Tab-separated table of N, CA and C in Angstrom:
chain	number	residue	atom	x	y	z
A	1	UNK	N	206.201	123.813	156.762
A	1	UNK	CA	205.413	123.302	155.718
A	1	UNK	C	203.925	123.207	155.941
A	2	UNK	N	203.373	123.826	155.005
A	2	UNK	CA	201.775	124.007	155.361
A	2	UNK	C	201.023	122.593	154.916
A	3	UNK	N	200.324	122.290	155.635
A	3	UNK	CA	199.311	121.026	155.346
A	3	UNK	C	197.817	121.567	155.483
A	4	UNK	N	197.158	120.768	154.300
A	4	UNK	CA	195.711	121.219	154.209
A	4	UNK	C	194.820	119.808	154.457
A	5	UNK	N	193.561	119.948	154.720
A	5	UNK	CA	192.813	118.797	155.147
A	5	UNK	C	191.395	119.509	154.662
A	6	UNK	N	190.770	118.765	153.745
A	6	UNK	CA	189.170	119.394	153.214
A	6	UNK	C	188.251	118.515	153.940
A	7	UNK	N	187.189	119.030	154.151
A	7	UNK	CA	185.919	118.645	154.622
A	7	UNK	C	184.726	119.406	154.227
A	8	UNK	N	183.774	118.705	154.333
A	8	UNK	CA	182.175	119.157	154.061
A	8	UNK	C	181.520	118.781	152.717
A	9	UNK	N	182.102	117.603	152.104
A	9	UNK	CA	181.569	116.834	151.007
A	9	UNK	C	180.463	115.984	151.629
A	10	UNK	N	179.614	115.487	150.620
A	10	UNK	CA	178.603	114.734	150.900
A	10	UNK	C	177.760	114.354	149.913
A	11	UNK	N	176.386	113.851	149.943
A	11	UNK	CA	175.636	113.476	148.823
A	11	UNK	C	174.527	114.700	148.873
A	12	UNK	N	174.404	114.866	147.615
A	12	UNK	CA	173.402	116.023	147.551
A	12	UNK	C	172.685	115.920	146.327
A	13	UNK	N	171.367	116.432	146.267
A	13	UNK	CA	170.570	116.310	144.883
A	13	UNK	C	171.066	117.467	144.058
A	14	UNK	N	170.689	117.150	142.810
A	14	UNK	CA	170.969	118.228	141.838
A	14	UNK	C	170.197	119.795	142.301
A	15	UNK	N	170.754	120.744	142.057
A	15	UNK	CA	170.354	121.867	142.573
A	15	UNK	C	170.600	122.480	143.883
A	16	UNK	N	171.058	121.381	144.620
A	16	UNK	CA	171.546	121.722	146.125
A	16	UNK	C	172.749	122.534	146.451
A	17	UNK	N	173.073	122.603	147.283
A	17	UNK	CA	174.449	123.218	147.938
A	17	UNK	C	175.239	122.681	148.754
A	18	UNK	N	176.298	123.037	148.766
A	18	UNK	CA	177.398	122.393	149.785
A	18	UNK	C	178.533	123.463	149.988
A	19	UNK	N	178.889	123.662	151.148
A	19	UNK	CA	179.887	124.556	151.551
A	19	UNK	C	181.165	123.834	151.883
A	20	UNK	N	182.390	123.573	151.349
A	20	UNK	CA	183.619	122.876	151.555
A	20	UNK	C	184.820	123.880	152.194
A	21	UNK	N	185.132	123.301	153.291
A	21	UNK	CA	186.179	123.790	153.692
A	21	UNK	C	187.637	123.116	153.779
A	22	UNK	N	188.608	124.282	153.788
A	22	UNK	CA	190.273	123.455	153.670
A	22	UNK	C	190.809	124.382	154.897
A	23	UNK	N	190.743	123.762	155.716
A	23	UNK	CA	192.009	123.743	156.901
A	23	UNK	C	193.232	123.720	156.587
A	24	UNK	N	193.981	124.831	156.948
A	24	UNK	CA	195.363	124.813	156.797
A	24	UNK	C	196.476	125.030	157.922
A	25	UNK	N	197.282	124.302	158.016
A	25	UNK	CA	198.329	124.618	159.103
A	25	UNK	C	199.229	125.287	158.494
A	26	UNK	N	200.138	125.902	159.401
A	26	UNK	CA	201.370	126.595	159.078
A	26	UNK	C	201.149	128.166	158.831
A	27	UNK	N	202.302	129.008	159.237
A	27	UNK	CA	202.175	130.375	159.328
A	27	UNK	C	202.463	130.954	157.754
A	28	UNK	N	202.751	130.228	156.668
A	28	UNK	CA	202.869	130.654	155.556
A	28	UNK	C	201.586	130.931	154.730
A	29	UNK	N	200.389	129.925	155.137
A	29	UNK	CA	199.103	130.056	154.336
A	29	UNK	C	198.880	131.259	153.971
A	30	UNK	N	198.799	132.384	154.967
A	30	UNK	CA	198.234	133.446	154.672
A	30	UNK	C	198.887	134.227	153.410
A	31	UNK	N	199.978	133.928	153.074
A	31	UNK	CA	201.022	134.505	151.814
A	31	UNK	C	200.273	133.704	150.384
A	32	UNK	N	199.772	132.616	150.525
A	32	UNK	CA	199.729	131.683	149.665
A	32	UNK	C	198.252	132.205	148.679
A	33	UNK	N	198.411	132.209	147.282
A	33	UNK	CA	197.578	131.806	146.351
A	33	UNK	C	196.640	130.555	146.453
A	34	UNK	N	195.658	130.295	147.047
A	34	UNK	CA	195.049	129.025	147.164
A	34	UNK	C	193.985	128.752	146.256
A	35	UNK	N	193.965	127.601	146.043
A	35	UNK	CA	192.940	127.083	144.979
A	35	UNK	C	192.050	125.852	145.139
A	36	UNK	N	190.786	125.474	144.587
A	36	UNK	CA	190.160	124.438	144.708
A	36	UNK	C	190.127	123.606	143.426
A	37	UNK	N	190.405	122.453	143.573
A	37	UNK	CA	190.473	121.497	142.275
A	37	UNK	C	189.608	120.420	142.578
A	38	UNK	N	189.277	119.918	141.561
A	38	UNK	CA	188.356	118.502	141.627
A	38	UNK	C	188.957	117.296	140.796
A	39	UNK	N	188.775	116.164	141.200
A	39	UNK	CA	189.094	115.110	140.211
A	39	UNK	C	187.933	114.106	140.111
A	40	UNK	N	187.260	113.733	139.147
A	40	UNK	CA	186.344	112.742	138.689
A	40	UNK	C	186.824	111.585	138.430
A	41	UNK	N	186.410	110.432	138.492
A	41	UNK	CA	186.937	109.227	138.230
A	41	UNK	C	187.233	109.359	136.537
A	42	UNK	N	188.381	108.694	136.441
A	42	UNK	CA	188.951	108.630	135.078
A	42	UNK	C	189.265	109.944	134.551
A	43	UNK	N	189.580	111.005	135.006
A	43	UNK	CA	189.416	112.339	134.516
A	43	UNK	C	190.690	112.799	135.273
A	44	UNK	N	191.110	113.994	134.469
A	44	UNK	CA	192.322	114.777	134.902
A	44	UNK	C	191.785	115.509	136.175
A	45	UNK	N	192.792	116.087	137.331
A	45	UNK	CA	192.417	116.893	138.038
A	45	UNK	C	192.235	118.416	137.350
A	46	UNK	N	191.112	119.256	137.667
A	46	UNK	CA	190.610	120.293	137.174
A	46	UNK	C	190.683	121.378	138.285
A	47	UNK	N	191.279	122.412	137.732
A	47	UNK	CA	191.220	123.608	138.453
A	47	UNK	C	189.919	124.493	138.469
A	48	UNK	N	189.397	124.723	139.749
A	48	UNK	CA	188.038	125.370	139.724
A	48	UNK	C	188.038	126.962	140.101
A	49	UNK	N	188.901	127.372	140.829
A	49	UNK	CA	188.819	128.565	141.432
A	49	UNK	C	190.021	128.704	141.981
A	50	UNK	N	190.433	130.075	142.149
A	50	UNK	CA	191.697	130.494	143.120
A	50	UNK	C	191.466	132.008	143.676
A	51	UNK	N	192.031	131.995	144.966
A	51	UNK	CA	191.950	133.114	145.761
A	51	UNK	C	193.420	133.564	146.282
A	52	UNK	N	193.743	135.067	145.772
A	52	UNK	CA	194.963	135.532	146.233
A	52	UNK	C	194.848	135.843	147.802
A	53	UNK	N	195.988	136.097	148.209
A	53	UNK	CA	196.269	136.438	149.832
A	53	UNK	C	195.422	137.918	149.687
A	54	UNK	N	195.024	138.744	148.950
A	54	UNK	CA	194.121	139.877	149.024
A	54	UNK	C	192.952	139.636	148.558
A	55	UNK	N	192.374	138.325	148.491
A	55	UNK	CA	191.345	137.919	148.177
A	55	UNK	C	190.530	138.258	146.997
A	56	UNK	N	191.549	138.389	145.958
A	56	UNK	CA	190.877	138.442	144.665
A	56	UNK	C	190.785	137.078	144.242
A	57	UNK	N	189.784	136.581	143.271
A	57	UNK	CA	189.468	135.465	142.686
A	57	UNK	C	189.248	135.212	141.509
A	58	UNK	N	189.377	134.012	141.106
A	58	UNK	CA	189.299	133.612	139.260
A	58	UNK	C	188.372	132.298	139.307
A	59	UNK	N	187.682	131.967	138.522
A	59	UNK	CA	186.769	130.792	138.348
A	59	UNK	C	187.147	130.095	136.906
A	60	UNK	N	186.901	128.900	136.962
A	60	UNK	CA	186.813	128.097	135.711
A	60	UNK	C	185.462	128.595	135.286
A	61	UNK	N	185.397	128.549	133.605
A	61	UNK	CA	183.867	128.602	133.169
A	61	UNK	C	183.081	127.589	133.872
A	62	UNK	N	183.240	126.374	133.879
A	62	UNK	CA	182.643	125.229	134.347
A	62	UNK	C	181.949	125.386	135.793
A	63	UNK	N	182.415	126.673	136.696
A	63	UNK	CA	181.788	126.683	137.928
A	63	UNK	C	181.400	128.206	138.319
A	64	UNK	N	181.763	128.996	137.245
A	64	UNK	CA	181.622	130.405	137.376
A	64	UNK	C	180.103	130.580	137.438
A	65	UNK	N	179.609	131.704	138.355
A	65	UNK	CA	178.261	131.864	138.863
A	65	UNK	C	177.751	130.975	139.661
A	66	UNK	N	178.293	129.840	140.057
A	66	UNK	CA	177.514	128.954	140.969
A	66	UNK	C	178.403	128.592	142.079
A	67	UNK	N	179.754	128.711	141.740
A	67	UNK	CA	180.599	128.332	143.005
A	67	UNK	C	181.393	129.736	143.521
A	68	UNK	N	181.776	129.652	144.871
A	68	UNK	CA	182.341	131.031	145.329
A	68	UNK	C	183.551	130.768	146.283
A	69	UNK	N	184.728	130.997	146.129
A	69	UNK	CA	185.580	130.852	146.971
A	69	UNK	C	186.011	132.024	147.822
A	70	UNK	N	186.333	131.399	149.077
A	70	UNK	CA	186.649	132.333	150.027
A	70	UNK	C	187.763	131.971	151.005
A	71	UNK	N	188.246	132.966	151.748
A	71	UNK	CA	189.123	132.449	152.561
A	71	UNK	C	189.039	133.272	154.108
A	72	UNK	N	189.502	132.711	155.246
A	72	UNK	CA	189.715	133.121	156.560
A	72	UNK	C	190.940	132.776	156.939
A	73	UNK	N	191.283	133.279	158.067
A	73	UNK	CA	192.655	133.176	158.796
A	73	UNK	C	193.291	131.988	158.483
A	74	UNK	N	192.678	130.725	158.659
A	74	UNK	CA	193.707	129.581	158.630
A	74	UNK	C	192.803	128.686	157.555
A	75	UNK	N	191.798	129.019	156.940
A	75	UNK	CA	190.801	128.144	156.034
A	75	UNK	C	190.605	128.828	154.665
A	76	UNK	N	190.237	128.044	153.616
A	76	UNK	CA	189.899	128.257	152.462
A	76	UNK	C	188.295	127.649	152.239
A	77	UNK	N	187.599	128.334	151.770
A	77	UNK	CA	186.224	127.860	151.740
A	77	UNK	C	185.688	127.662	150.421
A	78	UNK	N	184.765	126.849	149.749
A	78	UNK	CA	184.113	126.606	148.574
A	78	UNK	C	182.506	126.572	148.906
A	79	UNK	N	182.090	127.537	148.512
A	79	UNK	CA	180.617	127.593	148.476
A	79	UNK	C	179.774	127.264	147.123
A	80	UNK	N	179.336	125.912	147.111
A	80	UNK	CA	178.798	125.422	145.875
A	80	UNK	C	177.571	125.190	145.594
A	81	UNK	N	176.612	126.143	144.676
A	81	UNK	CA	175.297	126.334	144.520
A	81	UNK	C	174.712	125.785	143.087
A	82	UNK	N	173.566	125.430	143.319
A	82	UNK	CA	173.333	124.867	141.835
A	82	UNK	C	174.012	123.851	141.412
A	83	UNK	N	174.292	122.686	142.160
A	83	UNK	CA	175.228	121.617	141.791
A	83	UNK	C	174.456	120.674	140.717
A	84	UNK	N	175.249	120.307	140.196
A	84	UNK	CA	174.853	119.292	138.950
A	84	UNK	C	175.654	117.852	138.999
A	85	UNK	N	174.772	117.041	138.404
A	85	UNK	CA	175.744	115.690	138.453
A	85	UNK	C	177.026	115.743	138.149
A	86	UNK	N	177.284	116.356	137.052
A	86	UNK	CA	178.715	116.419	136.594
A	86	UNK	C	179.707	117.095	137.478
A	87	UNK	N	179.272	117.581	138.506
A	87	UNK	CA	180.073	118.157	139.692
A	87	UNK	C	180.613	117.033	140.538
A	88	UNK	N	180.006	115.643	140.467
A	88	UNK	CA	180.367	114.745	141.225
A	88	UNK	C	181.978	114.636	140.894
A	89	UNK	N	182.444	114.424	142.388
A	89	UNK	CA	184.128	114.274	142.068
A	89	UNK	C	184.668	114.594	143.725
A	90	UNK	N	186.043	114.330	143.775
A	90	UNK	CA	186.837	114.514	144.741
A	90	UNK	C	187.396	115.835	144.790
A	91	UNK	N	187.089	116.640	145.666
A	91	UNK	CA	187.574	118.107	145.708
A	91	UNK	C	188.627	117.970	146.634
A	92	UNK	N	189.430	118.669	146.406
A	92	UNK	CA	191.189	119.106	147.067
A	92	UNK	C	191.261	120.626	147.003
A	93	UNK	N	191.893	121.159	148.160
A	93	UNK	CA	192.615	122.229	147.851
A	93	UNK	C	193.833	122.095	147.964
A	94	UNK	N	194.684	123.244	147.398
A	94	UNK	CA	196.244	123.211	147.273
A	94	UNK	C	196.645	124.759	146.791
A	95	UNK	N	197.737	125.117	146.762
A	95	UNK	CA	198.322	126.286	146.458
A	95	UNK	C	198.120	126.356	144.715
A	96	UNK	N	198.087	127.705	144.172
A	96	UNK	CA	197.506	128.047	142.954
A	96	UNK	C	198.746	127.539	142.140
A	97	UNK	N	199.860	128.066	142.617
A	97	UNK	CA	201.146	128.193	141.834
A	97	UNK	C	202.212	126.930	142.415
A	98	UNK	N	203.289	126.649	141.861
A	98	UNK	CA	204.222	125.663	142.138
A	98	UNK	C	205.042	126.307	143.088
A	99	UNK	N	205.769	125.564	143.896
A	99	UNK	CA	205.449	124.393	144.247
A	99	UNK	C	204.608	124.025	145.039
A	100	UNK	N	203.606	123.015	144.475
A	100	UNK	CA	202.454	122.684	145.589
A	100	UNK	C	202.606	121.919	146.720
A	101	UNK	N	201.643	122.144	147.661
A	101	UNK	CA	201.893	121.423	148.696
A	101	UNK	C	201.495	119.948	148.665
A	102	UNK	N	201.707	119.296	149.705
A	102	UNK	CA	201.350	117.668	149.761
A	102	UNK	C	199.772	117.764	149.667
A	103	UNK	N	199.078	116.877	148.577
A	103	UNK	CA	198.000	116.820	148.343
A	103	UNK	C	197.262	115.923	149.658
A	104	UNK	N	196.273	116.646	149.864
A	104	UNK	CA	195.235	116.115	151.003
A	104	UNK	C	194.284	114.962	150.607
A	105	UNK	N	193.579	114.331	151.707
A	105	UNK	CA	192.801	113.165	151.138
A	105	UNK	C	191.662	113.776	150.286
A	106	UNK	N	191.216	115.016	150.346
A	106	UNK	CA	190.192	115.341	149.476
A	106	UNK	C	188.637	115.258	150.164
A	107	UNK	N	187.734	115.811	149.901
A	107	UNK	CA	186.517	115.588	150.329
A	107	UNK	C	185.250	114.996	149.122
A	108	UNK	N	184.493	114.029	149.016
A	108	UNK	CA	183.967	113.430	148.007
A	108	UNK	C	182.663	114.423	148.084
A	109	UNK	N	182.221	114.634	146.776
A	109	UNK	CA	180.902	115.229	146.460
A	109	UNK	C	180.284	114.634	145.593
A	110	UNK	N	179.237	114.074	145.880
A	110	UNK	CA	178.413	113.454	144.786
A	110	UNK	C	176.730	113.947	144.703
A	111	UNK	N	176.499	114.426	143.524
A	111	UNK	CA	175.352	115.173	143.201
A	111	UNK	C	174.467	114.133	142.502
A	112	UNK	N	173.374	113.474	143.161
A	112	UNK	CA	172.549	112.577	142.470
A	112	UNK	C	171.202	112.575	142.964
A	113	UNK	N	170.205	112.292	142.410
A	113	UNK	CA	168.841	112.236	143.009
A	113	UNK	C	168.559	111.021	143.500
């Protein structure tokens, strides 16, 4: 069973950048289409971007042009530029399709002056 662990969050000023990482264990990871999600307090979890095993990518309109998803051998990345206060949330990685993996702890991103 593949497990994931997110890292790289923090406090950043509006307009700043962060790079999130999702470390995955398990040999099946390379076959999965992986995705980044986020959840802000009081809101539903939102799909932000996904990347196939062949590195095809798609983005939600809310992050298109600002966020970039990529993947390495055992890691999925989310490069976040031009951050806005409304990007404040806990960020998670998981599969794009069901059945999903067990959710990790997530990594908190706070965008504030």
